[in-house]
PDB file of C-alpha atoms in Angstrom:
ATOM      1  CA  UNK B   1     -35.598 203.558 264.452  1.00 41.00           C
ATOM      2  CA  UNK B   2     -36.953 201.320 261.719  1.00 50.00           C
ATOM      3  CA  UNK B   3     -39.334 202.715 259.226  1.00 55.00           C
ATOM      4  CA  UNK B   4     -43.082 202.023 259.890  1.00 54.00           C
ATOM      5  CA  UNK B   5     -44.843 201.667 256.613  1.00 57.00           C
ATOM      6  CA  UNK B   6     -48.335 200.522 257.380  1.00 53.00           C
ATOM      7  CA  UNK B   7     -50.370 201.881 254.436  1.00 53.00           C
ATOM      8  CA  UNK B   8     -52.625 204.922 253.932  1.00 52.00           C
ATOM      9  CA  UNK B   9     -53.464 207.546 256.520  1.00 57.00           C
ATOM     10  CA  UNK B  10     -49.802 208.724 256.782  1.00 58.00           C
ATOM     11  CA  UNK B  11     -49.121 211.898 258.619  1.00 64.00           C
ATOM     12  CA  UNK B  12     -45.863 213.985 258.936  1.00 70.00           C
ATOM     13  CA  UNK B  13     -43.925 213.479 262.156  1.00 68.00           C
ATOM     14  CA  UNK B  14     -40.700 215.271 262.798  1.00 66.00           C
ATOM     15  CA  UNK B  15     -37.725 213.014 263.551  1.00 70.00           C
ATOM     16  CA  UNK B  16     -34.555 214.278 265.172  1.00 72.00           C
ATOM     17  CA  UNK B  17     -31.255 212.557 265.084  1.00 77.00           C
ATOM     18  CA  UNK B  18     -28.375 212.980 267.432  1.00 80.00           C
ATOM     19  CA  UNK B  19     -24.693 212.584 266.608  1.00 84.00           C
ATOM     20  CA  UNK B  20     -23.133 209.563 268.138  1.00 87.00           C
ATOM     21  CA  UNK B  21     -20.577 211.532 270.145  1.00 89.00           C
ATOM     22  CA  UNK B  22     -23.259 213.902 271.722  1.00 85.00           C
ATOM     23  CA  UNK B  23     -25.399 210.731 272.582  1.00 85.00           C
ATOM     24  CA  UNK B  24     -22.497 209.198 274.376  1.00 88.00           C
ATOM     25  CA  UNK B  25     -21.751 212.274 276.411  1.00 87.00           C
ATOM     26  CA  UNK B  26     -25.527 212.546 277.380  1.00 86.00           C
ATOM     27  CA  UNK B  27     -25.637 208.796 278.237  1.00 87.00           C
ATOM     28  CA  UNK B  28     -22.516 209.244 280.491  1.00 88.00           C
ATOM     29  CA  UNK B  29     -24.001 212.318 282.052  1.00 86.00           C
ATOM     30  CA  UNK B  30     -27.360 210.610 282.775  1.00 86.00           C
ATOM     31  CA  UNK B  31     -25.604 207.677 284.303  1.00 87.00           C
ATOM     32  CA  UNK B  32     -24.039 210.122 286.884  1.00 88.00           C
ATOM     33  CA  UNK B  33     -27.339 211.885 287.690  1.00 84.00           C
ATOM     34  CA  UNK B  34     -30.256 213.843 286.299  1.00 77.00           C
ATOM     35  CA  UNK B  35     -29.538 215.724 282.876  1.00 77.00           C
ATOM     36  CA  UNK B  36     -31.520 218.515 281.593  1.00 82.00           C
ATOM     37  CA  UNK B  37     -31.141 219.403 277.964  1.00 78.00           C
ATOM     38  CA  UNK B  38     -32.581 222.393 276.135  1.00 80.00           C
ATOM     39  CA  UNK B  39     -32.388 222.632 272.327  1.00 77.00           C
ATOM     40  CA  UNK B  40     -33.980 224.399 269.459  1.00 76.00           C
ATOM     41  CA  UNK B  41     -34.357 222.941 265.976  1.00 72.00           C
ATOM     42  CA  UNK B  42     -35.893 224.707 263.016  1.00 72.00           C
ATOM     43  CA  UNK B  43     -38.172 222.586 260.954  1.00 66.00           C
ATOM     44  CA  UNK B  44     -39.011 223.304 257.314  1.00 69.00           C
ATOM     45  CA  UNK B  45     -40.691 221.104 254.741  1.00 68.00           C
ATOM     46  CA  UNK B  46     -38.649 220.191 251.674  1.00 64.00           C
ATOM     47  CA  UNK B  47     -40.550 219.348 248.470  1.00 71.00           C
ATOM     48  CA  UNK B  48     -38.694 216.799 246.217  1.00 72.00           C
ATOM     49  CA  UNK B  49     -39.575 215.056 243.011  1.00 83.00           C
ATOM     50  CA  UNK B  50     -39.082 211.225 242.638  1.00 90.00           C
ATOM     51  CA  UNK B  51     -38.903 209.063 239.555  1.00 95.00           C
ATOM     52  CA  UNK B  52     -39.908 205.417 239.387  1.00 98.00           C
ATOM     53  CA  UNK B  53     -38.240 203.339 236.586  1.00 98.00           C
ATOM     54  CA  UNK B  54     -40.573 200.736 234.899  1.00 98.00           C
ATOM     55  CA  UNK B  55     -40.076 197.856 232.469  1.00 98.00           C
ATOM     56  CA  UNK B  56     -42.250 195.011 231.156  1.00 97.00           C
ATOM     57  CA  UNK B  57     -41.505 191.690 229.637  1.00 97.00           C
ATOM     58  CA  UNK B  58     -44.684 190.091 228.389  1.00 95.00           C
ATOM     59  CA  UNK B  59     -44.985 186.256 228.825  1.00 92.00           C
ATOM     60  CA  UNK B  60     -47.281 183.866 230.454  1.00 92.00           C
ATOM     61  CA  UNK B  61     -50.657 184.650 232.012  1.00 95.00           C
ATOM     62  CA  UNK B  62     -49.444 185.125 235.592  1.00 97.00           C
ATOM     63  CA  UNK B  63     -48.704 188.742 236.424  1.00 98.00           C
ATOM     64  CA  UNK B  64     -45.572 189.215 238.522  1.00 98.00           C
ATOM     65  CA  UNK B  65     -43.968 192.560 239.615  1.00 98.00           C
ATOM     66  CA  UNK B  66     -40.400 192.586 240.876  1.00 98.00           C
ATOM     67  CA  UNK B  67     -39.626 195.792 242.780  1.00 98.00           C
ATOM     68  CA  UNK B  68     -36.594 197.401 244.684  1.00 98.00           C
ATOM     69  CA  UNK B  69     -35.922 200.918 245.728  1.00 98.00           C
ATOM     70  CA  UNK B  70     -32.933 202.720 244.320  1.00 96.00           C
ATOM     71  CA  UNK B  71     -32.885 205.840 246.575  1.00 94.00           C
ATOM     72  CA  UNK B  72     -30.472 205.848 249.492  1.00 91.00           C
ATOM     73  CA  UNK B  73     -30.345 207.715 252.811  1.00 85.00           C
ATOM     74  CA  UNK B  74     -28.055 209.835 254.974  1.00 71.00           C
ATOM     75  CA  UNK B  75     -26.708 213.245 254.172  1.00 64.00           C
ATOM     76  CA  UNK B  76     -23.534 213.902 256.107  1.00 59.00           C
ATOM     77  CA  UNK B  77     -21.676 217.175 255.804  1.00 62.00           C
ATOM     78  CA  UNK B  78     -20.383 217.244 252.194  1.00 67.00           C
ATOM     79  CA  UNK B  79     -21.041 213.612 251.803  1.00 70.00           C
ATOM     80  CA  UNK B  80     -23.665 211.130 250.785  1.00 76.00           C
ATOM     81  CA  UNK B  81     -23.952 207.728 252.434  1.00 87.00           C
ATOM     82  CA  UNK B  82     -22.860 204.878 250.087  1.00 91.00           C
ATOM     83  CA  UNK B  83     -26.209 202.841 250.443  1.00 94.00           C
ATOM     84  CA  UNK B  84     -24.469 199.779 248.968  1.00 96.00           C
ATOM     85  CA  UNK B  85     -26.582 197.456 251.025  1.00 96.00           C
ATOM     86  CA  UNK B  86     -29.699 199.453 251.272  1.00 96.00           C
ATOM     87  CA  UNK B  87     -30.496 199.153 248.449  1.00 96.00           C
ATOM     88  CA  UNK B  88     -27.962 198.944 245.643  1.00 97.00           C
ATOM     89  CA  UNK B  89     -27.661 195.206 246.469  1.00 98.00           C
ATOM     90  CA  UNK B  90     -31.435 194.749 245.980  1.00 98.00           C
ATOM     91  CA  UNK B  91     -31.263 196.511 242.647  1.00 98.00           C
ATOM     92  CA  UNK B  92     -28.355 194.285 241.476  1.00 98.00           C
ATOM     93  CA  UNK B  93     -30.312 191.160 242.394  1.00 98.00           C
ATOM     94  CA  UNK B  94     -33.424 192.160 240.600  1.00 98.00           C
ATOM     95  CA  UNK B  95     -31.344 193.114 237.399  1.00 98.00           C
ATOM     96  CA  UNK B  96     -29.630 189.783 237.486  1.00 98.00           C
ATOM     97  CA  UNK B  97     -32.915 187.861 237.949  1.00 98.00           C
ATOM     98  CA  UNK B  98     -34.541 189.738 234.966  1.00 97.00           C
ATOM     99  CA  UNK B  99     -31.402 188.986 232.841  1.00 97.00           C
ATOM    100  CA  UNK B 100     -31.637 185.330 233.560  1.00 97.00           C
ATOM    101  CA  UNK B 101     -35.423 185.105 233.133  1.00 96.00           C
ATOM    102  CA  UNK B 102     -35.414 186.916 229.774  1.00 95.00           C
ATOM    103  CA  UNK B 103     -32.693 184.672 228.308  1.00 93.00           C
ATOM    104  CA  UNK B 104     -35.477 182.472 227.263  1.00 88.00           C
ATOM    105  CA  UNK B 105     -39.212 182.795 227.033  1.00 88.00           C
ATOM    106  CA  UNK B 106     -40.425 184.484 230.212  1.00 90.00           C
ATOM    107  CA  UNK B 107     -42.879 182.190 232.018  1.00 92.00           C
ATOM    108  CA  UNK B 108     -44.941 185.099 233.458  1.00 97.00           C
ATOM    109  CA  UNK B 109     -46.176 188.516 232.427  1.00 97.00           C
ATOM    110  CA  UNK B 110     -43.136 190.158 234.177  1.00 98.00           C
ATOM    111  CA  UNK B 111     -42.962 193.755 235.208  1.00 98.00           C
ATOM    112  CA  UNK B 112     -40.196 195.559 237.012  1.00 98.00           C
ATOM    113  CA  UNK B 113     -40.257 198.743 239.078  1.00 98.00           C
ATOM    114  CA  UNK B 114     -37.199 200.476 240.500  1.00 98.00           C
ATOM    115  CA  UNK B 115     -38.702 202.781 243.107  1.00 98.00           C
ATOM    116  CA  UNK B 116     -37.777 206.205 244.279  1.00 96.00           C
ATOM    117  CA  UNK B 117     -38.288 207.847 247.730  1.00 92.00           C
ATOM    118  CA  UNK B 118     -38.622 204.569 249.883  1.00 94.00           C
ATOM    119  CA  UNK B 119     -36.463 206.221 252.534  1.00 90.00           C
ATOM    120  CA  UNK B 120     -38.878 209.164 252.534  1.00 85.00           C
ATOM    121  CA  UNK B 121     -41.843 207.141 253.483  1.00 86.00           C
ATOM    122  CA  UNK B 122     -42.141 204.772 250.463  1.00 92.00           C
ATOM    123  CA  UNK B 123     -43.763 207.402 248.258  1.00 92.00           C
ATOM    124  CA  UNK B 124     -42.573 205.811 244.980  1.00 95.00           C
ATOM    125  CA  UNK B 125     -44.587 202.583 245.776  1.00 97.00           C
ATOM    126  CA  UNK B 126     -47.493 204.548 247.234  1.00 94.00           C
ATOM    127  CA  UNK B 127     -47.822 206.344 243.862  1.00 95.00           C
ATOM    128  CA  UNK B 128     -47.400 203.184 241.848  1.00 98.00           C
ATOM    129  CA  UNK B 129     -49.482 200.694 243.810  1.00 98.00           C
ATOM    130  CA  UNK B 130     -52.967 201.992 242.853  1.00 97.00           C
ATOM    131  CA  UNK B 131     -52.232 201.549 239.172  1.00 97.00           C
ATOM    132  CA  UNK B 132     -51.041 197.788 239.315  1.00 98.00           C
ATOM    133  CA  UNK B 133     -53.400 195.178 238.091  1.00 98.00           C
ATOM    134  CA  UNK B 134     -55.136 193.594 241.178  1.00 97.00           C
ATOM    135  CA  UNK B 135     -54.180 190.136 240.151  1.00 97.00           C
ATOM    136  CA  UNK B 136     -50.356 190.943 240.177  1.00 98.00           C
ATOM    137  CA  UNK B 137     -48.082 189.054 242.585  1.00 98.00           C
ATOM    138  CA  UNK B 138     -45.476 191.464 243.979  1.00 98.00           C
ATOM    139  CA  UNK B 139     -41.952 190.574 245.137  1.00 98.00           C
ATOM    140  CA  UNK B 140     -40.026 193.344 246.686  1.00 98.00           C
ATOM    141  CA  UNK B 141     -36.357 193.043 247.643  1.00 98.00           C
ATOM    142  CA  UNK B 142     -34.835 195.360 250.057  1.00 97.00           C
ATOM    143  CA  UNK B 143     -31.252 194.449 251.039  1.00 95.00           C
ATOM    144  CA  UNK B 144     -29.257 191.412 249.772  1.00 96.00           C
ATOM    145  CA  UNK B 145     -25.849 192.133 251.291  1.00 96.00           C
ATOM    146  CA  UNK B 146     -25.177 189.619 254.019  1.00 96.00           C
ATOM    147  CA  UNK B 147     -27.119 186.412 254.634  1.00 93.00           C
ATOM    148  CA  UNK B 148     -26.890 185.636 258.273  1.00 83.00           C
ATOM    149  CA  UNK B 149     -28.935 182.481 259.053  1.00 88.00           C
ATOM    150  CA  UNK B 150     -31.890 183.110 256.880  1.00 95.00           C
ATOM    151  CA  UNK B 151     -33.561 185.677 254.604  1.00 96.00           C
ATOM    152  CA  UNK B 152     -36.364 187.622 256.267  1.00 96.00           C
ATOM    153  CA  UNK B 153     -39.810 187.279 254.665  1.00 97.00           C
ATOM    154  CA  UNK B 154     -42.907 189.315 255.242  1.00 96.00           C
ATOM    155  CA  UNK B 155     -46.161 188.564 253.336  1.00 96.00           C
ATOM    156  CA  UNK B 156     -49.097 190.980 253.038  1.00 94.00           C
ATOM    157  CA  UNK B 157     -52.413 190.927 251.232  1.00 94.00           C
ATOM    158  CA  UNK B 158     -53.731 187.640 249.705  1.00 95.00           C
ATOM    159  CA  UNK B 159     -50.141 186.155 249.439  1.00 95.00           C
ATOM    160  CA  UNK B 160     -50.732 182.719 250.625  1.00 94.00           C
ATOM    161  CA  UNK B 161     -50.210 181.087 247.178  1.00 93.00           C
ATOM    162  CA  UNK B 162     -47.018 182.981 246.206  1.00 95.00           C
ATOM    163  CA  UNK B 163     -45.681 182.404 249.725  1.00 96.00           C
ATOM    164  CA  UNK B 164     -45.970 178.821 249.171  1.00 96.00           C
ATOM    165  CA  UNK B 165     -44.100 178.930 245.881  1.00 97.00           C
ATOM    166  CA  UNK B 166     -41.390 181.101 247.503  1.00 98.00           C
ATOM    167  CA  UNK B 167     -41.020 178.341 250.163  1.00 97.00           C
ATOM    168  CA  UNK B 168     -40.625 175.752 247.374  1.00 97.00           C
ATOM    169  CA  UNK B 169     -38.057 177.902 245.500  1.00 98.00           C
ATOM    170  CA  UNK B 170     -36.164 178.325 248.751  1.00 98.00           C
ATOM    171  CA  UNK B 171     -36.018 174.572 249.258  1.00 97.00           C
ATOM    172  CA  UNK B 172     -34.790 174.003 245.697  1.00 97.00           C
ATOM    173  CA  UNK B 173     -32.050 176.751 245.834  1.00 97.00           C
ATOM    174  CA  UNK B 174     -30.987 176.052 249.433  1.00 97.00           C
ATOM    175  CA  UNK B 175     -31.713 179.521 250.636  1.00 97.00           C
ATOM    176  CA  UNK B 176     -33.091 179.367 254.295  1.00 96.00           C
ATOM    177  CA  UNK B 177     -36.200 181.636 255.023  1.00 97.00           C
ATOM    178  CA  UNK B 178     -37.591 182.994 258.180  1.00 95.00           C
ATOM    179  CA  UNK B 179     -40.590 185.235 259.068  1.00 94.00           C
ATOM    180  CA  UNK B 180     -39.440 188.776 259.802  1.00 92.00           C
ATOM    181  CA  UNK B 181     -40.487 192.359 259.597  1.00 90.00           C
ATOM    182  CA  UNK B 182     -39.853 194.001 256.238  1.00 92.00           C
ATOM    183  CA  UNK B 183     -40.735 197.732 256.568  1.00 92.00           C
ATOM    184  CA  UNK B 184     -40.376 198.514 252.863  1.00 96.00           C
ATOM    185  CA  UNK B 185     -42.286 199.071 249.670  1.00 97.00           C
ATOM    186  CA  UNK B 186     -44.047 195.701 249.892  1.00 97.00           C
ATOM    187  CA  UNK B 187     -46.250 197.185 252.525  1.00 96.00           C
ATOM    188  CA  UNK B 188     -47.571 199.869 250.162  1.00 96.00           C
ATOM    189  CA  UNK B 189     -48.570 197.142 247.634  1.00 97.00           C
ATOM    190  CA  UNK B 190     -50.132 195.105 250.424  1.00 96.00           C
ATOM    191  CA  UNK B 191     -52.121 198.066 251.609  1.00 95.00           C
ATOM    192  CA  UNK B 192     -53.483 198.467 248.061  1.00 96.00           C
ATOM    193  CA  UNK B 193     -54.896 194.842 248.314  1.00 96.00           C
ATOM    194  CA  UNK B 194     -52.134 193.203 246.234  1.00 97.00           C
ATOM    195  CA  UNK B 195     -50.401 189.916 247.133  1.00 97.00           C
ATOM    196  CA  UNK B 196     -46.992 191.327 248.195  1.00 98.00           C
ATOM    197  CA  UNK B 197     -43.949 189.595 249.685  1.00 98.00           C
ATOM    198  CA  UNK B 198     -40.927 191.477 251.117  1.00 98.00           C
ATOM    199  CA  UNK B 199     -37.536 189.791 251.041  1.00 98.00           C
ATOM    200  CA  UNK B 200     -34.344 190.996 252.868  1.00 96.00           C
ATOM    201  CA  UNK B 201     -31.045 189.854 254.207  1.00 93.00           C
ATOM    202  CA  UNK B 202     -28.517 191.436 256.521  1.00 88.00           C
ATOM    203  CA  UNK B 203     -27.290 194.943 255.647  1.00 94.00           C
ATOM    204  CA  UNK B 204     -23.817 195.677 257.162  1.00 93.00           C
ATOM    205  CA  UNK B 205     -23.339 199.317 258.061  1.00 92.00           C
ATOM    206  CA  UNK B 206     -26.990 199.946 257.623  1.00 91.00           C
ATOM    207  CA  UNK B 207     -27.635 203.597 256.711  1.00 89.00           C
ATOM    208  CA  UNK B 208     -24.190 204.879 257.885  1.00 88.00           C
ATOM    209  CA  UNK B 209     -21.003 205.901 255.954  1.00 87.00           C
ATOM    210  CA  UNK B 210     -19.641 202.334 256.574  1.00 91.00           C
ATOM    211  CA  UNK B 211     -22.326 200.798 254.228  1.00 94.00           C
ATOM    212  CA  UNK B 212     -19.775 200.402 251.425  1.00 95.00           C
ATOM    213  CA  UNK B 213     -19.755 198.080 248.410  1.00 96.00           C
ATOM    214  CA  UNK B 214     -16.819 196.026 249.812  1.00 97.00           C
ATOM    215  CA  UNK B 215     -19.267 194.856 252.624  1.00 96.00           C
ATOM    216  CA  UNK B 216     -21.747 193.416 250.104  1.00 97.00           C
ATOM    217  CA  UNK B 217     -21.148 189.622 250.010  1.00 97.00           C
ATOM    218  CA  UNK B 218     -21.087 188.085 246.545  1.00 97.00           C
ATOM    219  CA  UNK B 219     -22.467 184.826 247.916  1.00 97.00           C
ATOM    220  CA  UNK B 220     -25.549 186.707 249.221  1.00 97.00           C
ATOM    221  CA  UNK B 221     -26.172 188.499 246.011  1.00 97.00           C
ATOM    222  CA  UNK B 222     -26.029 185.112 244.088  1.00 97.00           C
ATOM    223  CA  UNK B 223     -28.226 183.306 246.669  1.00 97.00           C
ATOM    224  CA  UNK B 224     -30.799 186.143 246.579  1.00 98.00           C
ATOM    225  CA  UNK B 225     -30.833 186.122 242.676  1.00 98.00           C
ATOM    226  CA  UNK B 226     -31.226 182.374 242.535  1.00 98.00           C
ATOM    227  CA  UNK B 227     -34.174 182.689 245.021  1.00 98.00           C
ATOM    228  CA  UNK B 228     -35.983 185.374 243.042  1.00 98.00           C
ATOM    229  CA  UNK B 229     -35.325 183.701 239.696  1.00 98.00           C
ATOM    230  CA  UNK B 230     -36.624 180.323 240.879  1.00 98.00           C
ATOM    231  CA  UNK B 231     -39.684 181.931 242.528  1.00 98.00           C
ATOM    232  CA  UNK B 232     -40.784 183.714 239.288  1.00 98.00           C
ATOM    233  CA  UNK B 233     -40.159 180.614 237.269  1.00 97.00           C
ATOM    234  CA  UNK B 234     -42.256 178.498 239.494  1.00 97.00           C
ATOM    235  CA  UNK B 235     -45.006 181.012 239.529  1.00 97.00           C
ATOM    236  CA  UNK B 236     -45.217 180.656 235.843  1.00 95.00           C
ATOM    237  CA  UNK B 237     -45.590 176.945 235.771  1.00 91.00           C
ATOM    238  CA  UNK B 238     -49.041 175.333 235.335  1.00 83.00           C
ATOM    239  CA  UNK B 239     -50.629 174.199 238.646  1.00 72.00           C
ATOM    240  CA  UNK B 240     -50.836 170.485 239.146  1.00 63.00           C
TER     241      UNK B 240
END
């Protein structure tokens, strides 16, 4: 069940998950005939606090915000899922891109936001988006672990110009792109009227105990870092 993050007007909906072994047993039983299941699940709200982490590197006149969420998902008995792909890989790429960009004069007014509570409904970005300057161009990275055929791109808000620059950066760095759904923090920024682009690649072991660091491909991390760095750099260049 992919997250559906469409913007404001969110309401709470209970979601139940079923253990894989039970699902298999029910599926097998259903294949043999009608199955009737009765279950009872207590529901209780859980209040949590989140923390976004921000940084700013003043530079050129164009405002660019790089974002990635640092929270993970999946509490198993006495175990927390590794979340190496979703989204430790995205955090790593943004850190590397910022490191490279700040080695010399930053060509844009660069801000960075590492966001909390994306897995709980993108509340970190929902809290942050209204405070962002309306002229800011937002690039959100969610997953940079395994580049299959192309990186998935979703644009929202008035993102025509930065999307064109992203396409140019992709051609210069050799990273193939394709249109694809990115149900992540980028949608919160787009819903706030900002030009927002979501970028993601494959995520092996997505939101399971097998989402381990050894499955994050170094080549994909480097490719994503080159793409983000080149895009920000081009956004800071004077228009022809």
